[in-house]
XYZ file of C-alpha atoms in Angstrom:
300
model
C -65.028 14.015 31.172
C -66.073 16.529 33.525
C -66.498 15.723 37.295
C -69.791 15.679 38.825
C -70.977 18.441 41.031
C -71.113 15.696 44.104
C -67.491 14.808 43.484
C -66.223 18.587 43.271
C -68.628 19.403 46.368
C -66.541 16.405 48.251
C -63.165 17.597 46.848
C -63.966 21.089 48.277
C -64.972 19.674 51.575
C -61.872 17.651 51.638
C -59.464 20.801 50.932
C -61.418 22.818 53.606
C -60.865 20.201 56.175
C -57.466 19.936 55.323
C -56.775 23.572 55.193
C -58.634 24.142 58.600
C -56.688 21.318 60.093
C -53.255 23.095 58.722
C -54.328 26.327 59.969
C -55.308 25.413 63.187
C -52.030 23.381 63.715
C -50.026 26.615 62.528
C -51.856 29.037 65.000
C -51.307 26.129 67.795
C -47.673 26.156 67.109
C -47.396 29.969 66.839
C -49.367 30.501 69.745
C -47.156 28.009 71.814
C -44.166 29.595 70.828
C -45.426 33.209 71.522
C -46.760 32.401 74.781
C -43.935 29.957 76.352
C -40.621 30.923 74.293
C -41.214 34.553 73.060
C -42.785 35.929 76.082
C -40.502 34.502 78.702
C -37.549 35.378 76.874
C -38.804 39.023 76.389
C -39.355 39.181 80.225
C -36.113 38.078 80.956
C -34.451 40.594 78.479
C -36.627 43.320 79.904
C -35.792 42.236 83.613
C -31.874 42.280 82.819
C -32.235 46.233 82.051
C -34.279 47.075 85.216
C -33.370 47.524 88.778
C -33.198 45.318 91.899
C -36.025 46.214 94.418
C -36.327 44.475 97.664
C -39.931 44.928 98.171
C -41.347 43.810 94.767
C -37.913 42.189 93.494
C -37.787 44.192 90.334
C -38.365 48.040 90.186
C -38.992 49.668 86.428
C -36.065 51.920 86.540
C -33.692 51.154 83.398
C -30.180 50.102 84.214
C -27.227 48.364 82.578
C -25.635 47.602 86.035
C -26.085 44.220 85.918
C -24.428 43.859 82.967
C -21.612 45.743 84.020
C -21.544 43.695 87.208
C -20.723 40.737 84.846
C -17.104 42.015 84.497
C -16.449 41.791 88.141
C -13.402 39.703 88.750
C -15.470 37.034 90.975
C -18.070 36.422 88.307
C -15.442 36.529 85.552
C -13.592 34.133 87.343
C -16.746 31.713 87.850
C -17.435 32.480 83.956
C -13.731 31.354 83.206
C -14.272 28.211 85.289
C -17.547 27.341 83.905
C -16.043 27.450 80.524
C -12.933 25.388 81.574
C -15.148 22.754 82.933
C -17.490 22.712 80.273
C -14.405 22.526 77.825
C -12.922 19.780 79.547
C -16.193 17.571 79.873
C -16.657 18.527 76.168
C -12.981 17.119 75.041
C -13.793 14.029 77.100
C -16.862 13.029 75.563
C -15.333 13.560 72.361
C -12.570 11.411 73.153
C -14.478 8.703 74.350
C -17.424 9.032 72.186
C -15.783 9.109 68.618
C -14.376 5.569 68.757
C -17.515 4.606 70.763
C -19.570 5.796 67.685
C -17.242 4.593 65.122
C -17.208 0.992 66.464
C -21.272 1.090 66.439
C -21.262 2.513 62.926
C -19.023 -0.407 61.666
C -20.720 -3.239 63.336
C -23.216 -5.516 61.447
C -26.505 -3.737 60.610
C -28.495 -6.169 63.270
C -26.447 -5.034 66.236
C -26.475 -1.089 65.524
C -30.068 -0.659 66.570
C -29.630 -2.625 69.866
C -26.356 -0.605 70.862
C -28.360 2.839 69.849
C -30.976 1.719 71.878
C -28.484 1.320 75.042
C -27.164 5.005 74.234
C -30.437 6.045 74.611
C -31.938 4.124 77.533
C -30.199 6.535 79.956
C -32.537 9.257 78.602
C -35.686 7.454 80.232
C -34.282 8.256 83.821
C -34.309 11.707 85.076
C -30.985 13.268 84.707
C -31.082 14.192 88.760
C -31.777 10.796 89.541
C -28.748 9.523 87.672
C -26.455 12.008 89.414
C -27.626 10.818 92.838
C -26.712 7.305 91.439
C -23.318 8.667 90.797
C -22.856 9.816 94.203
C -23.333 6.099 95.383
C -20.371 5.013 92.763
C -17.905 7.975 93.698
C -18.254 8.076 97.318
C -15.279 7.477 99.692
C -17.169 4.236 100.510
C -18.756 3.744 97.125
C -18.508 1.003 94.275
C -15.537 2.558 92.610
C -13.314 2.793 95.687
C -14.715 -0.609 97.087
C -13.571 -2.266 93.646
C -10.292 -0.425 93.407
C -9.366 -1.635 97.102
C -10.369 -5.120 96.542
C -8.162 -5.336 93.452
C -5.504 -3.807 95.658
C -4.884 -0.805 93.148
C -5.105 1.537 96.136
C -4.597 1.434 99.825
C -6.678 4.367 101.100
C -9.866 5.292 99.196
C -9.709 7.884 96.938
C -11.563 11.267 97.551
C -13.477 12.033 94.626
C -16.575 13.652 95.564
C -16.891 17.486 95.963
C -13.893 17.705 93.843
C -13.771 19.240 89.910
C -12.866 15.587 88.968
C -16.439 14.696 90.073
C -18.282 17.376 88.289
C -16.439 16.442 85.182
C -17.241 12.881 85.439
C -20.830 13.760 86.149
C -20.905 16.004 83.118
C -19.242 13.265 80.913
C -21.632 10.823 82.265
C -24.764 12.690 81.728
C -23.734 14.430 78.523
C -21.991 11.372 76.499
C -24.952 10.355 74.535
C -25.150 13.755 73.054
C -21.789 13.410 71.613
C -22.402 9.783 70.379
C -25.439 10.254 68.245
C -24.321 12.799 65.832
C -21.161 11.192 65.424
C -22.850 8.152 64.758
C -25.024 9.700 62.084
C -21.664 11.408 60.517
C -19.732 8.350 60.455
C -22.474 6.220 59.105
C -22.641 8.211 56.083
C -19.200 7.968 55.232
C -18.700 6.674 51.730
C -16.496 3.653 52.152
C -15.318 3.951 48.387
C -13.353 6.662 49.469
C -11.521 4.635 52.135
C -10.970 1.779 49.450
C -9.638 4.099 47.061
C -7.029 5.724 49.565
C -6.037 2.158 50.785
C -5.610 1.313 46.926
C -3.449 4.346 46.501
C -1.221 3.348 49.415
C -2.263 5.683 52.200
C -1.983 4.368 55.757
C -4.471 3.995 58.402
C -3.628 7.310 60.166
C -3.672 9.049 56.550
C -6.965 7.692 56.118
C -8.012 8.857 59.204
C -6.812 12.738 59.316
C -7.201 13.030 55.709
C -10.489 11.327 55.009
C -12.525 10.237 57.949
C -11.859 13.126 60.217
C -12.743 15.917 57.728
C -15.838 14.122 56.736
C -16.935 13.686 60.281
C -16.448 17.175 60.866
C -20.207 18.474 61.292
C -20.835 15.586 63.512
C -17.730 16.670 65.785
C -18.701 20.167 65.777
C -22.608 19.197 66.461
C -21.625 16.845 69.204
C -19.532 19.253 70.635
C -22.089 22.053 70.585
C -24.577 19.596 72.258
C -22.159 18.852 75.044
C -20.757 22.097 75.776
C -23.789 24.304 75.817
C -25.860 22.246 78.261
C -22.714 21.786 80.248
C -22.590 25.582 81.277
C -25.929 25.538 82.829
C -26.299 22.271 84.727
C -25.952 23.624 88.091
C -27.357 20.467 89.990
C -24.242 18.656 89.020
C -21.973 20.945 90.594
C -24.233 21.267 93.622
C -24.628 17.363 94.287
C -20.965 16.274 92.967
C -18.950 19.264 93.306
C -20.576 20.708 96.742
C -21.383 23.712 95.357
C -17.383 24.622 95.386
C -17.320 24.402 91.671
C -19.762 26.742 90.364
C -21.048 26.739 86.906
C -22.838 29.646 85.173
C -26.042 27.777 85.752
C -25.259 28.031 89.591
C -24.876 31.932 89.628
C -28.387 32.070 87.732
C -30.151 29.881 90.369
C -28.551 31.636 93.240
C -29.608 34.908 91.928
C -33.110 34.054 91.415
C -33.876 31.776 94.157
C -31.565 32.872 96.981
C -30.302 36.444 96.738
C -33.578 37.414 94.832
C -31.456 39.846 92.432
C -33.761 38.909 89.147
C -32.071 41.704 87.379
C -28.417 40.323 87.510
C -29.693 36.645 87.197
C -31.595 37.690 84.033
C -28.550 39.472 82.645
C -26.370 36.252 83.395
C -29.205 34.300 81.618
C -29.198 36.946 78.503
C -25.386 36.487 78.252
C -25.387 32.860 78.536
C -28.017 32.969 75.746
C -25.928 35.144 73.499
C -23.006 33.141 73.897
C -24.973 29.854 72.787
C -26.148 31.779 69.767
C -22.842 32.736 69.149
C -21.556 29.399 69.151
C -24.516 28.107 67.038
C -23.758 30.594 64.466
C -20.283 29.453 64.280
C -21.361 26.129 63.873
C -23.679 27.326 60.868
C -20.799 28.922 59.297
C -18.256 25.984 59.817
C -20.915 23.640 58.410
C -21.519 26.057 55.304
C -17.764 26.621 54.643
C -17.444 22.544 54.943
C -20.145 22.097 52.408
C -18.644 24.717 50.131
C -15.073 23.236 50.252
C -16.730 19.717 49.451
C -18.568 21.209 46.327
C -15.161 22.968 45.095
C -13.280 19.759 45.743
C -16.186 17.749 43.472
C-alpha cells in the first residue's frame, strides 16, 4: 500500500529538519575548532618562527633562533628537571592509584559509584584553590607538622614548602584522579574467568598479577601515565605556589616568556616543542595499544 502525499510531505519535512540540525551542529563544531583550536595553534607556530621586537613584541622577520635557544644548557636543564619532576609524580600516582583503583573495582557494585563520586568531587573545585589549600597543610605551622609534632614523631617542624617535595606532592594531589579513572576502567573489564583458571592451574597471587592482571590492564596504565605526565609538565602555578618558583617546570618558562620577559617567539617555540612532545607520547600510546590488541588477537 503506497503512502499518501501528506505522509510523504511530513517525512520529507522531518528529514529536512534532521539534516538541517545535523548540518548546523557540524558547522558550529567545525567553526569552533577552526576559531578556537586551529587558528590559535597556527598563530603560535607562526610566532615561534618570528623575531622578538621590543616595540611590537613580534616582528615579521623569519628566524629559527628561538628553537636554537632551547638547546641552551640553562633551558635544557629546566627541561630535564621538568621531565624528572613529571616522571616522579607519574610514578607516584601509578603506585598509589593502581591499588586504589583495584580496591574500588573489586568492591560490591553498590559502593563503586560512591567511591568514584568521591574521586571526582575534587574536580568541582578549581585546582588553584586546592593548591592554596595544600599550602595550609604543608606549611611549617601547617596541619601536617602539627599532627606529627603532637604524635611525637618529629621534634622540629619539617620544612616542606618551597622544596621539590612540595611540588611533587602538589602534582600527585592534583593529578591522582586522572590516574585512578582509566585504571579503574581497565581493571573493571578484567575477565574473572582467566584468574579462576590460573588459580586452578596452580598460579600464585604474584604470578596471576604479573602474567594476567598487569598485561591486561596495560592500556589503562599507559593512558593514566599520559594523562598525568603531560599536564604535569605545564602546571606552572604549582611550582610557583609550592616550590617558590625555584623548581621550574616547562610551563613556568612559557608563562615567564609571554608575561614577564615579553619574548613571545621563544615562548611560542617552547609551547610548540611541548606540544610536539605530547603528540609524540600520544603516538607511542597509540602504537602500544595497537600492538597490545594485535598480541591479544594472536594469543586468541
